[in-house]
XYZ file of C-alpha atoms in Angstrom:
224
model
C -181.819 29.119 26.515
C -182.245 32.137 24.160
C -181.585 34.700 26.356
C -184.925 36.617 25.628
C -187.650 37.591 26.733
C -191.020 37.234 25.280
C -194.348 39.240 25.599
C -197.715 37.670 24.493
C -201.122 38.771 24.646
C -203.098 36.720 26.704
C -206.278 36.333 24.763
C -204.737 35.132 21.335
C -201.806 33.800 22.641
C -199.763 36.198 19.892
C -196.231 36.745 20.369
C -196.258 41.081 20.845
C -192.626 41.293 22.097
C -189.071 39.947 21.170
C -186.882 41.572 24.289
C -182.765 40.531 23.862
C -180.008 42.341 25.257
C -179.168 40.205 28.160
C -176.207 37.732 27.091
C -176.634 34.490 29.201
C -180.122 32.887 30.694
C -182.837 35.200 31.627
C -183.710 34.446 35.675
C -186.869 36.216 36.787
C -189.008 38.986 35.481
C -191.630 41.680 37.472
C -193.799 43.670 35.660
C -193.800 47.201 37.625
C -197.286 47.859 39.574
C -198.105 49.813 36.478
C -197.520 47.416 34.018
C -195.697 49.818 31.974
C -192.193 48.931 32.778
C -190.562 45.551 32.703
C -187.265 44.443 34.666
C -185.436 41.460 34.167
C -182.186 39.576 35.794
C -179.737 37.515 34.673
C -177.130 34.763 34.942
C -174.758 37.769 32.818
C -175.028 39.691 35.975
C -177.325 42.301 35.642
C -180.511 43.614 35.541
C -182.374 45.281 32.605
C -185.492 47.775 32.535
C -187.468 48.059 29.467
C -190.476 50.265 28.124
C -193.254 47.732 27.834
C -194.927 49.605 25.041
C -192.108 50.026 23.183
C -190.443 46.771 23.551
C -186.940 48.748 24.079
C -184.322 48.229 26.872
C -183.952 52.023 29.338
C -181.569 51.090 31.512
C -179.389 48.542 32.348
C -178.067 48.447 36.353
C -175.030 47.074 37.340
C -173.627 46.274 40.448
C -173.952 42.383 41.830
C -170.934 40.401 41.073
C -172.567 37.010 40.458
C -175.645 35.682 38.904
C -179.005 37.842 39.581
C -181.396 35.285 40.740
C -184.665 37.472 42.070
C -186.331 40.861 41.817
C -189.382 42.800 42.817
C -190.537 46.477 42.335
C -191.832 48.295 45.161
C -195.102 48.760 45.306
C -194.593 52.495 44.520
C -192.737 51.264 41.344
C -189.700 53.452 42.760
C -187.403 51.111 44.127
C -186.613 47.605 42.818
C -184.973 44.777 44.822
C -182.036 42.725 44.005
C -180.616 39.037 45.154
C -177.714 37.549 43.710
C -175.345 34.690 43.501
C -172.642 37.041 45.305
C -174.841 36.754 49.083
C -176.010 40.438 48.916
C -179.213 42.397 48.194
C -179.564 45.235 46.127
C -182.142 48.799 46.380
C -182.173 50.776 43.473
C -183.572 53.917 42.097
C -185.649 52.592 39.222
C -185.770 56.435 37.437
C -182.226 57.256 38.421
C -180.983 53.273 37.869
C -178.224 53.128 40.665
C -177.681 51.164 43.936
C -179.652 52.872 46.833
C -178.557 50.609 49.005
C -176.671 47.284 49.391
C -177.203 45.175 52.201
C -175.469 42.584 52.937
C -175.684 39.600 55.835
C -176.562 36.607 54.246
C -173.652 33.780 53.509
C -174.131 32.354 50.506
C -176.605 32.919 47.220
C -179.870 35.414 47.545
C -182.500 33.465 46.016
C -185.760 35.279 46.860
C -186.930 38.862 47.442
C -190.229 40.668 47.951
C -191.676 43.967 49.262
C -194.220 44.075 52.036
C -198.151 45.600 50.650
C -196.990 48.671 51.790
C -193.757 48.940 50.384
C -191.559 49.946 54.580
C -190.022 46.497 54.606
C -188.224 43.975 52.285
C -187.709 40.224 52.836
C -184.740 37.898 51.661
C -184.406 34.187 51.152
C -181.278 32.594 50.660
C -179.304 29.490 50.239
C -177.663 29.372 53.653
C -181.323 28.704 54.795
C -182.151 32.288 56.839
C -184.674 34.723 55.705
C -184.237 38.196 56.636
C -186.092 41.370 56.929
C -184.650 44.525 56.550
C -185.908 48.196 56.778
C -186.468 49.078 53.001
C -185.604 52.715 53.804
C -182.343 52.851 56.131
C -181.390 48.945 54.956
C -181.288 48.109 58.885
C -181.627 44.604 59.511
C -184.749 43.890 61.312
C -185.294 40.110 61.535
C -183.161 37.122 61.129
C -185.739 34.198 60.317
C -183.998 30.729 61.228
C -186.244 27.195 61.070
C -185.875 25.930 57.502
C -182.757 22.773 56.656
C -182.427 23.998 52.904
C -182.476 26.497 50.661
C -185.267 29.084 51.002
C -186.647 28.971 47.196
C -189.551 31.456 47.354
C -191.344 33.583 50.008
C -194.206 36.056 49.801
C -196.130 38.209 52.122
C -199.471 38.528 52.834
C -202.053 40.357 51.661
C -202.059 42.572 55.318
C -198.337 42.428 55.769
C -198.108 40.641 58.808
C -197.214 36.878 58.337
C -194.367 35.945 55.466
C -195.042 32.090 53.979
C -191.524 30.646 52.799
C -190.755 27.926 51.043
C -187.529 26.005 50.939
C -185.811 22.597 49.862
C -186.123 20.856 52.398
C -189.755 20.026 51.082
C -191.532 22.530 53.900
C -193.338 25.279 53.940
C -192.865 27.992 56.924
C -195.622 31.047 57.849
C -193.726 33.520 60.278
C -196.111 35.865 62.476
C -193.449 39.075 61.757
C -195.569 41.425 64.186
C -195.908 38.440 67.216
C -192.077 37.442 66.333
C -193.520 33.905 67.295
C -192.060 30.366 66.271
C -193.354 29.701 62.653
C -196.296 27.452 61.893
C -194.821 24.534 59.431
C -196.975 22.817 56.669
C -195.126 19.537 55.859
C -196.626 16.939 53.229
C -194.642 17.732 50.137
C -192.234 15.352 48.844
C -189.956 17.622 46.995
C -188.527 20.918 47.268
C -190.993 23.616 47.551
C -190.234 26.086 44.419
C -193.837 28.251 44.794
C -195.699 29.989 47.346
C -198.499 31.938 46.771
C -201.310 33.878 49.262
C -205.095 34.279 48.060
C -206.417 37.601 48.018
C -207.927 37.595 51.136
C -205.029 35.770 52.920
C -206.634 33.086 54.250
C -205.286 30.260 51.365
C -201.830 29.408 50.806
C -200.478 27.600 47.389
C -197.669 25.834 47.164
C -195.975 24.381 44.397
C -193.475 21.316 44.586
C -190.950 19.292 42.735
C -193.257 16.208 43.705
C -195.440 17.402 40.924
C -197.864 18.703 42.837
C -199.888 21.680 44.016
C -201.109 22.127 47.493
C -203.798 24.771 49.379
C -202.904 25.329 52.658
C -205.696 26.615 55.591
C -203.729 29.381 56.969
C -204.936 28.314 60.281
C -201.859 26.239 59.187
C -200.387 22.960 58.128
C -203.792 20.629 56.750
């Protein structure tokens, strides 16, 4: 663990980019919608924004007490989401780089975040095994998602905004109907914790991606 970050062009597999400024392991990394901004979190606690063309660091936010495990930009590229090690969930102002908001409900570690396709709502996964949903404007709490035994490890929405896939350690794989507010479907078959979820383009595949070493496609019809 270097504590870098690398940027390589895909087509000759060159190194373009040395990134370092972050002083413990580098967690996750989003590219903003318009590829011209990077962010970054880390085990040190914070968060980092650089200037993808010029491979230097703008801003550096602040604010989470424990490691930053997960971020997301809006898909605006205004706002940028937060989860940490310290249970809460941070907006900020990616031009003005402070806390919009903090909002705060879960128990133990944030562990995933994403924003809904059109940017109004933002969802949380988290080690006490709850997803929520909160209003990405006022920070209201919308939704408290209960079903998975584990960790949830990774969730994404689909393409339309209306069903959130989650995946969690306890080796299953959830699809909540957000505008029905009906039970979830459940796709079980994986042997290992789920780390990886993923929605095709037109939202009718799901990928998953397991500790058993395997990859899965999923009928969003669900579960086969």
């Amino acid at each position: 663990r270097d504590n870098t970050i690398r940027l390589w062009e895909v087509e000759t597999v060159k190194e373009m980019q040395q990134l370092a400024g972050h002083t413990q392991s580098v967690r996750c990394i989003a590219f903003s919608p318009n590829g011209k901004m990077l962010a970054t979190c880390s085990k040190d606690q914070t968060i980092r924004l650089w200037d993808v063309a010029a491979g230097k660091e703008e801003k550096k936010l602040e604010g989470h007490s424990g490691c930053v495990y997960s971020i997301a930009f809006s898909p605006d590229g205004r706002t940028l989401v937060s989860g940490s090690r310290d249970s809460s969930v941070c907006l900020w102002d990616v031009y003005g780089g402070t806390v919009v908001r903090k909002l705060e409900g879960h128990q133990q570690a944030v562990t995933s975040v994403a924003f809904s396709p059109g940017g109004e709502v933002v969802a949380t996964g988290s080690d006490d095994a709850t997803v929520r949903v909160w209003d990405a404007v006022t920070g209201d709490e919308l939704n408290k998602l209960q079903g998975h035994r584990g960790s949830v490890l990774c969730l994404t929405f689909s393409p339309d905004g209306n069903a959130l896939a989650t995946a969690s350690w306890d080796k299953t794989v959830r699809l909540w109907d957000l505008a029905a507010h009906q039970l979830p479907a459940t796709a079980e078959g994986h042997r290992g914790p789920v780390r990886s979820v993923a929605f095709s383009r037109d939202g009718r595949t799901l990928a998953t991606a397991s500790d058993d070493r395997s990859v899965r496609l999923w009928d969003v019809g669900f579960g086969r």
